[in-house]
Amino acid sequence: MIFLNAFLLSGFICMIGQIILDNTKLTPGHVTSIFTVLGAVLSFFGIYQKLISFAGAGATVVISNFGHLLYQAGIEGFRQFGVLGFFSGLLVKSSAAIVSAIIFSFIFTLIFKPKD
C-alpha cells in the first residue's frame, strides 16, 4: 500500500506543478521555490511528517522535502545552539543534498551534450 500512496502523493505534487506551469507565466525556478517554501510551511504546522509517514519516498523525493529538511535542521540547530545554531544546522543537514546535486550535475554535463 505504501507504494500506491507514494505514487499518488508524488504524482499529485507533480500534477500541481504542471498545472501551475501550464496556466501561469511562472518559470520552473519559481515553481521549485514555491514547493520548497510550501514544504517548510507544512513542516512548521507538523503536516509534512504525516505525509512522510503516509507516503514514504513519495514525500521525501520531491523538492518540497528540501524545505522540510531545511526547516527541521534550522529548528534543531536553534534548540541546541541558539540563533547561530539555526544557520549552522541548515548547513549540517542540507550539505549532503546540495553537494550530491552539484556532483551529479557535473557528471551529467560531462556525459550529455545540450541541445542548441
PDB file of C-alpha atoms in Angstrom:
ATOM      1  CA  MET A   1       0.000   0.000   0.000  1.00  0.00           C
ATOM      2  CA  ILE A   2       2.911   2.359   0.697  1.00  0.00           C
ATOM      3  CA  PHE A   3       3.930   2.137  -2.979  1.00  0.00           C
ATOM      4  CA  LEU A   4       0.498   3.244  -4.115  1.00  0.00           C
ATOM      5  CA  ASN A   5       0.463   6.080  -1.578  1.00  0.00           C
ATOM      6  CA  ALA A   6       3.930   7.197  -2.691  1.00  0.00           C
ATOM      7  CA  PHE A   7       2.874   7.167  -6.332  1.00  0.00           C
ATOM      8  CA  LEU A   8      -0.336   9.074  -5.656  1.00  0.00           C
ATOM      9  CA  LEU A   9       1.258  11.762  -3.470  1.00  0.00           C
ATOM     10  CA  SER A  10       4.271  12.432  -5.664  1.00  0.00           C
ATOM     11  CA  GLY A  11       2.064  12.296  -8.771  1.00  0.00           C
ATOM     12  CA  PHE A  12      -0.307  14.801  -7.196  1.00  0.00           C
ATOM     13  CA  ILE A  13       2.554  17.159  -6.366  1.00  0.00           C
ATOM     14  CA  CYS A  14       3.898  16.877  -9.925  1.00  0.00           C
ATOM     15  CA  MET A  15       0.418  17.454 -11.330  1.00  0.00           C
ATOM     16  CA  ILE A  16       0.041  20.650  -9.291  1.00  0.00           C
ATOM     17  CA  GLY A  17       3.435  21.833 -10.541  1.00  0.00           C
ATOM     18  CA  GLN A  18       2.494  21.107 -14.159  1.00  0.00           C
ATOM     19  CA  ILE A  19      -0.834  22.895 -13.802  1.00  0.00           C
ATOM     20  CA  ILE A  20       0.980  25.940 -12.409  1.00  0.00           C
ATOM     21  CA  LEU A  21       3.481  25.880 -15.282  1.00  0.00           C
ATOM     22  CA  ASP A  22       0.780  25.487 -17.936  1.00  0.00           C
ATOM     23  CA  ASN A  23      -1.604  28.150 -16.642  1.00  0.00           C
ATOM     24  CA  THR A  24       0.712  30.882 -15.359  1.00  0.00           C
ATOM     25  CA  LYS A  25       3.774  32.720 -16.555  1.00  0.00           C
ATOM     26  CA  LEU A  26       5.876  31.309 -13.709  1.00  0.00           C
ATOM     27  CA  THR A  27       9.137  29.607 -14.622  1.00  0.00           C
ATOM     28  CA  PRO A  28      10.289  26.202 -13.316  1.00  0.00           C
ATOM     29  CA  GLY A  29      12.562  28.077 -10.905  1.00  0.00           C
ATOM     30  CA  HIS A  30       9.564  29.876  -9.432  1.00  0.00           C
ATOM     31  CA  VAL A  31       7.645  26.629  -9.022  1.00  0.00           C
ATOM     32  CA  THR A  32      10.654  24.974  -7.383  1.00  0.00           C
ATOM     33  CA  SER A  33      10.911  27.848  -4.918  1.00  0.00           C
ATOM     34  CA  ILE A  34       7.186  27.720  -4.192  1.00  0.00           C
ATOM     35  CA  PHE A  35       7.302  23.992  -3.440  1.00  0.00           C
ATOM     36  CA  THR A  36      10.388  24.399  -1.239  1.00  0.00           C
ATOM     37  CA  VAL A  37       8.704  27.116   0.815  1.00  0.00           C
ATOM     38  CA  LEU A  38       5.498  25.096   0.920  1.00  0.00           C
ATOM     39  CA  GLY A  39       7.438  22.127   2.303  1.00  0.00           C
ATOM     40  CA  ALA A  40       8.854  24.327   5.070  1.00  0.00           C
ATOM     41  CA  VAL A  41       5.404  25.730   5.887  1.00  0.00           C
ATOM     42  CA  LEU A  42       3.871  22.254   6.017  1.00  0.00           C
ATOM     43  CA  SER A  43       6.740  21.174   8.250  1.00  0.00           C
ATOM     44  CA  PHE A  44       6.089  24.131  10.554  1.00  0.00           C
ATOM     45  CA  PHE A  45       2.487  23.008  11.036  1.00  0.00           C
ATOM     46  CA  GLY A  46       3.517  19.364  11.517  1.00  0.00           C
ATOM     47  CA  ILE A  47       1.796  18.186   8.355  1.00  0.00           C
ATOM     48  CA  TYR A  48       4.846  17.178   6.332  1.00  0.00           C
ATOM     49  CA  GLN A  49       5.933  14.490   8.785  1.00  0.00           C
ATOM     50  CA  LYS A  50       2.459  12.966   8.475  1.00  0.00           C
ATOM     51  CA  LEU A  51       2.857  12.992   4.686  1.00  0.00           C
ATOM     52  CA  ILE A  52       6.162  11.150   5.058  1.00  0.00           C
ATOM     53  CA  SER A  53       4.504   8.571   7.312  1.00  0.00           C
ATOM     54  CA  PHE A  54       1.679   8.185   4.785  1.00  0.00           C
ATOM     55  CA  ALA A  55       3.665   8.058   1.531  1.00  0.00           C
ATOM     56  CA  GLY A  56       7.299   7.351   2.456  1.00  0.00           C
ATOM     57  CA  ALA A  57       9.512   8.090  -0.535  1.00  0.00           C
ATOM     58  CA  GLY A  58       6.595   9.779  -2.296  1.00  0.00           C
ATOM     59  CA  ALA A  59       7.073  12.654   0.129  1.00  0.00           C
ATOM     60  CA  THR A  60      10.838  12.524   0.578  1.00  0.00           C
ATOM     61  CA  VAL A  61      11.907  12.522  -3.081  1.00  0.00           C
ATOM     62  CA  VAL A  62      10.060  15.625  -4.271  1.00  0.00           C
ATOM     63  CA  ILE A  63      11.505  19.137  -3.912  1.00  0.00           C
ATOM     64  CA  SER A  64       9.137  20.084  -1.096  1.00  0.00           C
ATOM     65  CA  ASN A  65      11.114  17.720   1.129  1.00  0.00           C
ATOM     66  CA  PHE A  66      14.089  20.084   0.816  1.00  0.00           C
ATOM     67  CA  GLY A  67      12.025  22.802   2.516  1.00  0.00           C
ATOM     68  CA  HIS A  68      11.035  20.321   5.216  1.00  0.00           C
ATOM     69  CA  LEU A  69      14.689  19.341   5.675  1.00  0.00           C
ATOM     70  CA  LEU A  70      15.821  22.960   5.947  1.00  0.00           C
ATOM     71  CA  TYR A  71      13.123  23.809   8.470  1.00  0.00           C
ATOM     72  CA  GLN A  72      13.808  20.779  10.661  1.00  0.00           C
ATOM     73  CA  ALA A  73      17.568  21.364  10.572  1.00  0.00           C
ATOM     74  CA  GLY A  74      17.195  25.029  11.431  1.00  0.00           C
ATOM     75  CA  ILE A  75      14.897  24.358  14.378  1.00  0.00           C
ATOM     76  CA  GLU A  76      17.146  21.586  15.694  1.00  0.00           C
ATOM     77  CA  GLY A  77      20.205  23.839  15.485  1.00  0.00           C
ATOM     78  CA  PHE A  78      18.312  26.693  17.147  1.00  0.00           C
ATOM     79  CA  ARG A  79      17.252  24.486  20.052  1.00  0.00           C
ATOM     80  CA  GLN A  80      20.830  23.335  20.628  1.00  0.00           C
ATOM     81  CA  PHE A  81      22.891  26.465  19.997  1.00  0.00           C
ATOM     82  CA  GLY A  82      20.565  29.445  19.665  1.00  0.00           C
ATOM     83  CA  VAL A  83      20.448  31.858  16.737  1.00  0.00           C
ATOM     84  CA  LEU A  84      23.831  30.880  15.309  1.00  0.00           C
ATOM     85  CA  GLY A  85      22.852  27.230  15.628  1.00  0.00           C
ATOM     86  CA  PHE A  86      19.954  27.932  13.307  1.00  0.00           C
ATOM     87  CA  PHE A  87      22.344  28.758  10.463  1.00  0.00           C
ATOM     88  CA  SER A  88      24.852  26.030  11.238  1.00  0.00           C
ATOM     89  CA  GLY A  89      22.040  23.482  11.472  1.00  0.00           C
ATOM     90  CA  LEU A  90      20.922  24.424   7.977  1.00  0.00           C
ATOM     91  CA  LEU A  91      24.387  23.738   6.642  1.00  0.00           C
ATOM     92  CA  VAL A  92      24.929  20.474   8.505  1.00  0.00           C
ATOM     93  CA  LYS A  93      21.684  18.791   7.460  1.00  0.00           C
ATOM     94  CA  SER A  94      21.410  20.063   3.898  1.00  0.00           C
ATOM     95  CA  SER A  95      25.049  19.862   2.843  1.00  0.00           C
ATOM     96  CA  ALA A  96      24.771  16.243   1.656  1.00  0.00           C
ATOM     97  CA  ALA A  97      21.819  17.086  -0.596  1.00  0.00           C
ATOM     98  CA  ILE A  98      23.471  20.179  -2.018  1.00  0.00           C
ATOM     99  CA  VAL A  99      26.849  18.535  -2.633  1.00  0.00           C
ATOM    100  CA  SER A 100      25.292  15.472  -4.263  1.00  0.00           C
ATOM    101  CA  ALA A 101      23.238  17.711  -6.575  1.00  0.00           C
ATOM    102  CA  ILE A 102      26.392  19.571  -7.621  1.00  0.00           C
ATOM    103  CA  ILE A 103      28.408  16.382  -8.189  1.00  0.00           C
ATOM    104  CA  PHE A 104      25.670  14.624 -10.168  1.00  0.00           C
ATOM    105  CA  SER A 105      25.040  17.753 -12.242  1.00  0.00           C
ATOM    106  CA  PHE A 106      28.732  17.908 -13.101  1.00  0.00           C
ATOM    107  CA  ILE A 107      28.832  14.223 -14.058  1.00  0.00           C
ATOM    108  CA  PHE A 108      25.759  14.573 -16.283  1.00  0.00           C
ATOM    109  CA  THR A 109      27.217  17.607 -18.040  1.00  0.00           C
ATOM    110  CA  LEU A 110      30.242  15.503 -18.919  1.00  0.00           C
ATOM    111  CA  ILE A 111      28.103  12.674 -20.293  1.00  0.00           C
ATOM    112  CA  PHE A 112      25.353  14.529 -22.151  1.00  0.00           C
ATOM    113  CA  LYS A 113      25.529  17.352 -24.666  1.00  0.00           C
ATOM    114  CA  PRO A 114      22.980  20.198 -24.509  1.00  0.00           C
ATOM    115  CA  LYS A 115      20.690  20.840 -27.442  1.00  0.00           C
ATOM    116  CA  ASP A 116      21.212  24.060 -29.367  1.00  0.00           C
TER     117      ASP A 116
END
